[in-house]
Structures are given as structure tokens and as C-alpha cells.
Short mmCIF file of C-alpha atoms in Angstrom, two decimals:
data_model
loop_
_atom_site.label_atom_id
_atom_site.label_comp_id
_atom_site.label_asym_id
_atom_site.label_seq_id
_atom_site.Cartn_x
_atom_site.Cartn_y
_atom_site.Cartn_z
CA UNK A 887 30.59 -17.96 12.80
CA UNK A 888 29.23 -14.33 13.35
CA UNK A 889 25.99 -14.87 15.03
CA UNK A 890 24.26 -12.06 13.36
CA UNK A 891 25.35 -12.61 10.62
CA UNK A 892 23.30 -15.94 10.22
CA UNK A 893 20.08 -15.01 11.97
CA UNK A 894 20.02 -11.97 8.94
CA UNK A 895 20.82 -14.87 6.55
CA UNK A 896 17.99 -17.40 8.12
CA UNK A 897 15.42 -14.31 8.21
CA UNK A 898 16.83 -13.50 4.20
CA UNK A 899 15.90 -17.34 3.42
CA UNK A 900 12.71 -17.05 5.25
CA UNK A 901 11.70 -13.74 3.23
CA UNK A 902 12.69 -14.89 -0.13
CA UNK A 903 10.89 -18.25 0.01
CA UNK A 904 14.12 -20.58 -0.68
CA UNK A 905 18.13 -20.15 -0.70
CA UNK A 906 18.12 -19.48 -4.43
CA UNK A 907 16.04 -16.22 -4.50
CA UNK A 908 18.30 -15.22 -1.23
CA UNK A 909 21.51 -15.92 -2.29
CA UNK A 910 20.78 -13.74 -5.30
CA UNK A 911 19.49 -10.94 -3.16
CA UNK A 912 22.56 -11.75 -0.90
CA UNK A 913 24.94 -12.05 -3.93
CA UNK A 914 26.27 -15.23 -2.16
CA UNK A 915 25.74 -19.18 -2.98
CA UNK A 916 23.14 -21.20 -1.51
CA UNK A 917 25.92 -23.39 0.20
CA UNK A 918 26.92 -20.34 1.85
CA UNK A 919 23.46 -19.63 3.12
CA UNK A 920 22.80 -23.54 4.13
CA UNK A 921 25.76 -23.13 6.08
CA UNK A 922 24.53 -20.72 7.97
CA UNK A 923 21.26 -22.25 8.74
CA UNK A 924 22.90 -25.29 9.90
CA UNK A 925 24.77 -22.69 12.80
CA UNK A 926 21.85 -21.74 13.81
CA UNK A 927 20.19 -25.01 14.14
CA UNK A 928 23.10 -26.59 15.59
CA UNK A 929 23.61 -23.50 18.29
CA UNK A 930 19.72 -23.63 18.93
CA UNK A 931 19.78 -27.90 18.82
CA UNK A 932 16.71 -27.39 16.71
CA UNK A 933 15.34 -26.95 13.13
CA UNK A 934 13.87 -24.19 12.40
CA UNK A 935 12.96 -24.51 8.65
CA UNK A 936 11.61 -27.87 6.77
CA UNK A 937 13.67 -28.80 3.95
CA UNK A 938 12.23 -30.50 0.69
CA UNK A 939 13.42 -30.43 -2.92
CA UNK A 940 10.54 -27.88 -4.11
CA UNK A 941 8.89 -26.22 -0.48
CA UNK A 942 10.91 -24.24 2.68
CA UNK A 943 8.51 -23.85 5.73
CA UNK A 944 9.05 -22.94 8.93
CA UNK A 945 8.70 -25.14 12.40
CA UNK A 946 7.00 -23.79 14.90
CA UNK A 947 10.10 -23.46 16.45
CA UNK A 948 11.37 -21.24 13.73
CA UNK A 949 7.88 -19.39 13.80
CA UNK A 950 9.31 -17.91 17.20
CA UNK A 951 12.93 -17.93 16.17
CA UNK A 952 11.99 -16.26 13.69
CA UNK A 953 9.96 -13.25 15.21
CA UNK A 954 12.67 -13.03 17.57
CA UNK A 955 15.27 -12.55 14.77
CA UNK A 956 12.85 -9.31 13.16
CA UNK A 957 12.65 -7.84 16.25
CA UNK A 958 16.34 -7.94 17.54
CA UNK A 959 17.50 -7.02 13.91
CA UNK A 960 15.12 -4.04 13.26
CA UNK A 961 16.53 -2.64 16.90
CA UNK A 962 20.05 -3.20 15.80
CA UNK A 963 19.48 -1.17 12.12
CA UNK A 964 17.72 1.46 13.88
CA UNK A 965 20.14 2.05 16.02
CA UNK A 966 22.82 2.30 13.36
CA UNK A 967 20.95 4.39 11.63
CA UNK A 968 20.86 6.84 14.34
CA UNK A 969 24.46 6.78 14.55
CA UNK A 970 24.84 6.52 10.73
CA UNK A 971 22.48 9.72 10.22
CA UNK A 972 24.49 13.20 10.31
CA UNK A 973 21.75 15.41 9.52
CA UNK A 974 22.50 15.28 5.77
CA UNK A 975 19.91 15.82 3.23
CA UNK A 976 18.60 12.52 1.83
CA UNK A 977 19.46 11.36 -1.68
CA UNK A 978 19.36 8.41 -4.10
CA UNK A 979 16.86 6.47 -5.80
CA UNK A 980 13.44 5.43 -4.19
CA UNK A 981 11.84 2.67 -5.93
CA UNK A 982 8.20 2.88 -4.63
CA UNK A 983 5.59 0.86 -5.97
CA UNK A 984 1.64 1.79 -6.22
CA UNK A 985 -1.63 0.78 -7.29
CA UNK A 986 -2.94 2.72 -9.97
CA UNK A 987 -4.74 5.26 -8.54
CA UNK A 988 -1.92 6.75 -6.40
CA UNK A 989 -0.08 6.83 -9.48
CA UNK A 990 -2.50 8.43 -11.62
CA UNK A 991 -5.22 10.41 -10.41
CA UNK A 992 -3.08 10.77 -6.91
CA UNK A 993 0.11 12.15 -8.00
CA UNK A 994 -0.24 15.55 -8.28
CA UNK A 995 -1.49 15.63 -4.61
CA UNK A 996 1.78 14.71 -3.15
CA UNK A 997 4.80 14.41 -5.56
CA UNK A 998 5.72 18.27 -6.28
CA UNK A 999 5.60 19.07 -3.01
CA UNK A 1000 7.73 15.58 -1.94
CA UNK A 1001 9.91 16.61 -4.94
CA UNK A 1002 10.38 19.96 -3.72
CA UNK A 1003 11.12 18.97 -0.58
CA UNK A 1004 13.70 16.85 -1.37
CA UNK A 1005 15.16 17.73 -4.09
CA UNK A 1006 18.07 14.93 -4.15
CA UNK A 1007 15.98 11.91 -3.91
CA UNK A 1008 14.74 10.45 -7.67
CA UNK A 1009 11.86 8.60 -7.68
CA UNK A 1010 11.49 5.65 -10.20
CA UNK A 1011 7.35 4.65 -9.76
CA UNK A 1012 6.17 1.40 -10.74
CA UNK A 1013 1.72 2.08 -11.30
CA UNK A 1014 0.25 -1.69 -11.23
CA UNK A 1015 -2.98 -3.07 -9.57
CA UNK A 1016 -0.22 -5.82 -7.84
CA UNK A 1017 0.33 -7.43 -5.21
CA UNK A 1018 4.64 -7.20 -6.37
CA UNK A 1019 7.43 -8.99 -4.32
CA UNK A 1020 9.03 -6.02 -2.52
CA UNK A 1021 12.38 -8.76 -2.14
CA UNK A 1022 12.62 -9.93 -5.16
CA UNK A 1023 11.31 -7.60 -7.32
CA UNK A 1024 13.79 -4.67 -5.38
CA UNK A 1025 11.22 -2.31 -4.48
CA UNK A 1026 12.08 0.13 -1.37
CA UNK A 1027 8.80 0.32 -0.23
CA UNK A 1028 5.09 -0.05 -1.40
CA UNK A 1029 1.65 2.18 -1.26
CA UNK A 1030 -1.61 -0.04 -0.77
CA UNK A 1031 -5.29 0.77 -0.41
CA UNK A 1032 -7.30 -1.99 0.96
CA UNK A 1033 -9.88 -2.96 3.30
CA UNK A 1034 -7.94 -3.81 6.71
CA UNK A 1035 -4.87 -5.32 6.17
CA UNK A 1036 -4.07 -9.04 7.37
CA UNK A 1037 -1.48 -10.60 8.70
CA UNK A 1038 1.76 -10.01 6.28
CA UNK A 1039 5.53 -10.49 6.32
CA UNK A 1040 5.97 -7.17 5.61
CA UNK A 1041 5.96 -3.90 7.96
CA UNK A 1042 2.84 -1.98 7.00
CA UNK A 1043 2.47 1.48 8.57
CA UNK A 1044 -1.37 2.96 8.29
CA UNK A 1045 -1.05 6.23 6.55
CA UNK A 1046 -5.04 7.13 6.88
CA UNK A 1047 -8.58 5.72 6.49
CA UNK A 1048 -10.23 7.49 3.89
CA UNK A 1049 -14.10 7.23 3.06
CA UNK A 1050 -16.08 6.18 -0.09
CA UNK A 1051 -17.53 8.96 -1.20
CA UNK A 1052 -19.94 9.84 -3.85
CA UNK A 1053 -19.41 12.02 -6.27
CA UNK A 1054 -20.69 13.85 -9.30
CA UNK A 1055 -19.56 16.68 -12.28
CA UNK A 1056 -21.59 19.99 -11.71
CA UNK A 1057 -22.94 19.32 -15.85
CA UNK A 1058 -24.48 16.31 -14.48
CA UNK A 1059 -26.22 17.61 -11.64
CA UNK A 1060 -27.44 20.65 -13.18
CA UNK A 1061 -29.31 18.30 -16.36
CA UNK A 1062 -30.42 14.88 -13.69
CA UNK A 1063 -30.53 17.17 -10.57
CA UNK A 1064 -29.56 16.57 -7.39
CA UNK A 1065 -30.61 13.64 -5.44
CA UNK A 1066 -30.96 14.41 -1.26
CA UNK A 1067 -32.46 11.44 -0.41
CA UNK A 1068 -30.72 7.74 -1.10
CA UNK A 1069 -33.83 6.73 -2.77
CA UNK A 1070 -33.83 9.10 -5.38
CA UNK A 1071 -30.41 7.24 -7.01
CA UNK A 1072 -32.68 4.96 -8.84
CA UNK A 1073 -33.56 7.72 -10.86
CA UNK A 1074 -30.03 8.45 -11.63
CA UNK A 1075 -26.69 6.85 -13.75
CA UNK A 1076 -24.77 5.21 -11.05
CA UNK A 1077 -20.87 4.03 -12.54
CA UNK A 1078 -19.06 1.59 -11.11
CA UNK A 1079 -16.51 -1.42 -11.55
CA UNK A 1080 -17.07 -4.12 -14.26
CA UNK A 1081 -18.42 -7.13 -12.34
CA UNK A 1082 -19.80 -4.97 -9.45
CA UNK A 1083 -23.82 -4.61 -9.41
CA UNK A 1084 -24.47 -2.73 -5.96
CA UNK A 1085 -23.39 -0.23 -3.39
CA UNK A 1086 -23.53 -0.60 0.51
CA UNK A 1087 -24.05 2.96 1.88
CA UNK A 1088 -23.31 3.67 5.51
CA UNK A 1089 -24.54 6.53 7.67
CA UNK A 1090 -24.01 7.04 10.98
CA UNK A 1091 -27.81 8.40 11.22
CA UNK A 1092 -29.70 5.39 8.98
CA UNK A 1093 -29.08 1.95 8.71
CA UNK A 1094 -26.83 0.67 5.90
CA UNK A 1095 -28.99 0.87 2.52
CA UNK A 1096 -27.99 -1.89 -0.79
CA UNK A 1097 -28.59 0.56 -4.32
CA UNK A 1098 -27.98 -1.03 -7.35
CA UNK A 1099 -25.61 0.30 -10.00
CA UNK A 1100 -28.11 1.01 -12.70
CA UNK A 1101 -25.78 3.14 -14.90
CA UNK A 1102 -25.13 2.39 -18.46
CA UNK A 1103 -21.22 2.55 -17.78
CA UNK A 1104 -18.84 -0.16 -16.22
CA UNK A 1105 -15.29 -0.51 -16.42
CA UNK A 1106 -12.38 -2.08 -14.96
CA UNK A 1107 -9.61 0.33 -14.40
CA UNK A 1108 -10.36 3.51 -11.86
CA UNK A 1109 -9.01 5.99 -14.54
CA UNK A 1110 -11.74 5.44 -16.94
CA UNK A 1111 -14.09 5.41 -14.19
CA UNK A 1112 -12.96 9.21 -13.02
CA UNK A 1113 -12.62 10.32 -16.56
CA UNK A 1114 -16.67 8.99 -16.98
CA UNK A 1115 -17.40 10.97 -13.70
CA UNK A 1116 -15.98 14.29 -15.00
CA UNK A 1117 -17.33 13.64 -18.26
CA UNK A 1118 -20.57 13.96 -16.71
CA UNK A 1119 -21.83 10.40 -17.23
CA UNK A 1120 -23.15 10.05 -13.57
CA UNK A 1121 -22.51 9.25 -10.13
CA UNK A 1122 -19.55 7.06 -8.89
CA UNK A 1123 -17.76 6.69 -5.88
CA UNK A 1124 -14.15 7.37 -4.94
CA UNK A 1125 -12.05 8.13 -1.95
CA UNK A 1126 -12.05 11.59 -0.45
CA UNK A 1127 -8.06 11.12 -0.86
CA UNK A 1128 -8.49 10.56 -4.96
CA UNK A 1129 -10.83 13.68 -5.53
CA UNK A 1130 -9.66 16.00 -3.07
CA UNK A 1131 -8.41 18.19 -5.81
CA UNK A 1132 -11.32 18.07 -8.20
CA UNK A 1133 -13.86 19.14 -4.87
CA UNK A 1134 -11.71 21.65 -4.83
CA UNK A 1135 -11.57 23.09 -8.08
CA UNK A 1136 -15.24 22.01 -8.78
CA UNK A 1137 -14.72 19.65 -11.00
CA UNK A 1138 -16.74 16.90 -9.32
CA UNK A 1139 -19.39 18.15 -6.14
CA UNK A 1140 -20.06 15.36 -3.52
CA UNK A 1141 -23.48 13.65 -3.52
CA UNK A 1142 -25.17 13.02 -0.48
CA UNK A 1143 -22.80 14.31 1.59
CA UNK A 1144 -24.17 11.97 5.08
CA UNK A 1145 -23.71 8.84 3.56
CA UNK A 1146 -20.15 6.69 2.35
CA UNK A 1147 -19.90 3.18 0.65
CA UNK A 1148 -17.20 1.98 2.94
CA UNK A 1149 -13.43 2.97 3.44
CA UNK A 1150 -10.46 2.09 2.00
CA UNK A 1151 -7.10 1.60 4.14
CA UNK A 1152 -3.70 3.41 2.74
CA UNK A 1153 -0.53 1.46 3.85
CA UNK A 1154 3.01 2.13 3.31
CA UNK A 1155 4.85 -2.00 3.41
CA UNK A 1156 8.16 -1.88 3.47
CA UNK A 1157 10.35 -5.53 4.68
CA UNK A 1158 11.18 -6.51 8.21
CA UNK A 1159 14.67 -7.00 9.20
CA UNK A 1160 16.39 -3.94 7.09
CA UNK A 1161 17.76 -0.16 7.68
CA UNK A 1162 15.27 1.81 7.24
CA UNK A 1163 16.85 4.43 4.90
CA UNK A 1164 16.90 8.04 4.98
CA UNK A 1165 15.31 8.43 1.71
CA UNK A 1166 12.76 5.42 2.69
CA UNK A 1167 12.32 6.99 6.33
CA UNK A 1168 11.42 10.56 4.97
CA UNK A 1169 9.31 9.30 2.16
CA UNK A 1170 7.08 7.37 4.55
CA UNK A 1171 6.75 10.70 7.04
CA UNK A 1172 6.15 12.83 3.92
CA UNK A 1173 2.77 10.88 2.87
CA UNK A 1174 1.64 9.98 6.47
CA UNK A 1175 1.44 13.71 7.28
CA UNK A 1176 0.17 14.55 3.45
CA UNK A 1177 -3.13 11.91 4.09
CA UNK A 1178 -3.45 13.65 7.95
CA UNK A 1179 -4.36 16.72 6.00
CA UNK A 1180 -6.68 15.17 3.52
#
């Protein structure tokens, strides 16, 4: 039995949680993929995944096996791939999924000029605040903003750290004033998220200060929250990434300009164990060097 062949079949069982999801991924039969485990296991003398009727998990033996099998794999389709690429342009479909706000009030940022830079590549974006199965749900690769991102199955390449920043539409400022001391936000409408009651401002000259969002606007989805800001409803906070175009075009000026209410982490997760494609490869280049320049 080809002994690749089965350690990408044991790491395709270990990625889609069971032999049912793989063997649809793998357009193959479970039996087929059982058999393969059972080469490995017998070659390696022993098991590397525990077997019930309703749960897979891995031995500890399989742990390592395991993160052997990634690492040996991802070499091999890298290397093909260098063979593989002649310098053509890169084309297809790229099924990216993205939360929200990289889909919404992020797009115009970076699309056109990804678009225009590769013109043969069609992107089909899925916009969800999701955590969605890359595997199963046949995604090529996925944009993330989070705090720091923990352990994960999943390769996740830091694209930038981008800062909290607070923000605020000229109309606003020029009826409330501006504030130039962190104090003075009590005196002002601060928006946030529904369920949140307080932001944690950082500077690297003062210790961290607690305000309270005192505003008579909350929602839950970021959109309404940016439409609210330009509106002139108050202050809220985004990422420098999210309002780099409305800075620019003063839309929105930046409030208290020393001080952030954290950071937020941009990831591009894409699976383990799989050719990195052109159109995945460029796509993933393209945005790292688009959030360098933010």
C-alpha cells in the first residue's frame, strides 16, 4: 500500500473529525479509509486514533504521528508546487471566508486592487461572524480578527496587528467638541457593542484607564455601529485597518490620538497537509503586504 498515500488519508480522518466527513471530502468509502489506517497502525505496531461508535481521538502516539505526517506532507506539496508552477498567471475560483467587517466596511480597501491584479481569479466571499469548517464547508482559506490566536489545526499566517482606535464624525465634534483629555469622555456619547458597558484604554505614557460606555446607542453588528459613528451619534472605536479610508477622506477624525482600547489580530487560516495553490498562495501575499501598508 502506497505509504503516502495513507498518512494523507490518516491526517484527512484526523481533520474531518471521523471517516464519514473524509471519505466525502476524499470521494472514497470509509472502508477504504479504515483500511488505510489499519496500514499505518500495523507498519507503526501502534494505534494512533481511538475508535468508538460516536468519538475519533487521537493517542498520544498519533499526537506525534500525526505532526510528523503535516510536516513531511506540507514539504512534499510545496515542493510540487514549485515544480508544478510555470510562471502562469493564477486563475480559478477562491472561496475565502470573512467576518463581517472585512467583508463590509473592508472591501473596498483591498478587493479592486486584488481584482485588478489578478484579473483571472473569481472570488466567491462568504461575510459571517463564524467560526466555519474550512474542510467541510470547502472554503480555500479564511480571514480572522481576534485577540491572539490559540492553538488550532489550521495554518494561520499573521497578516498585521492593528490598534483600537477611537474615532469620531467631524459634525459631532464640531456640536460636543473635542475631548483631549480621557476624562472628558464622560461628557460625551460613547457607542459600543450590545452587552459591552466599558472600554480599557492603553497608553504607552499613562496607565490603562476603565471609561464606561455612557452613549445612548448599542448594537450588535459592527455595520450599524460605523453607520452610528458617521451619522454623528458619538464616539466608538474601530481598527485603524476598518477606517483607514474614512480618516482619509474625513469622514470620521481620530479622538485622542495617544490612547487605543486594545488590538485586534488579522489571520489568514488555511488547512495543514494541502498544496498551497497559486490562487490561494497569491491571495495570502496580496493582503499581508495590503495590512503592512495600513
Amino acid at each position: 500500500m502506497n505509504q503516502l498515500l495513507a498518512m494523507r488519508a490518516f491526517c484527512c480522518i484526523v481533520e474531518n473529525r471521523g471517516f464519514s466527513a473524509a471519505a466525502e471530502q476524499w470521494e472514497t468509502t470509509s472502508s477504504t479509509l479504515s483500511r488505510h489506517l489499519q496500514h499505518l497502525e500495523a507498519q507503526l505496531g501502534v494505534r494512533l486514533i481511538n475508535r468508538t461508535t460516536r468519538h475519533l481521538s487521537l493517542t498520544e502516539a498519533g499526537e506525534r504521528y500525526h505532526a510528523a505526517c503535516l510536516d513531511i506532507l506540507q514539504r512534499l506539496d510545496q515542493a510540487a508546487l514549485a515544480v508544478a508552477d510555470d510562471g502562469s498567471e493564477p486563475s480559478g475560483t477562491l472561496r475565502i471566508s470573512v467576518p463581517l467587517v472585512i467583508g463590509t466596511l473592508e472591501l473596498g480597501n483591498w478587493l479592486p486592487g486584488f481584482q485588478q491584479r489578478y484579473p483571472k481569479i473569481r472570488v466567491d466571499l462568504s461575510c459571517e461572524d463564524r467560526f466555519v469548517d474550512l474542510v467541510a464547508e470547502r472554503f480555500d482559506l479564511a480571514l480572522r480578527i481576534s485577540g491572539p490566536l490559540e492553538d488550532s489545526s489550521l495554518v494561520a499566517k499573521k497578516l498585521t496587528v492593528s490598534d483600537l482606535i477611537l474615532v469620531a464624525a467631524p459634525g459631532y465634534v464640531s456640536r460636543q467638541g473635542l475631548p483631549r483629555q480621557v476624562d472628558e469622555l464622560a461628557t460625551h456619547q460613547l457607542l459600543g457593542f450590545t452587552g459591552s458597558n466599558e472600554w480599557r484604554l492603553n497608553s504607552a505614557r499613562a496607565d490603562t484607564v476603565v471609561v464606561a460606555l455612557n452613549g445612548r446607542f448599542k448594537t450588535d453588528t459592527i455595520t450599524s455601529l460605523h453607520s452610528a459613528a458617521l451619522a454623528g451619534l458619538g464616539i466608538a472605536a474601530f481598527t485603524r485597518a476598518t477606517v483607514q479610508q474614512n480618516l482619509q477622506s474625513g469622514q470620521l477624525v481620530q479622538i485622542l490620538p495617544d490612547y487605543n482600547a486594545g488590538q485586534r489580530h488579522y489571520f489568514a487560516l488555511y488547512p495543514h497537509a494541502r498544496l498551497l495553490a497559486p490562487k490561494v498562495r497569491v491571495f495570502v501575499e496580496f493582503m499581508a503586504q495590503h495590512y503592512m501598508s495600513v
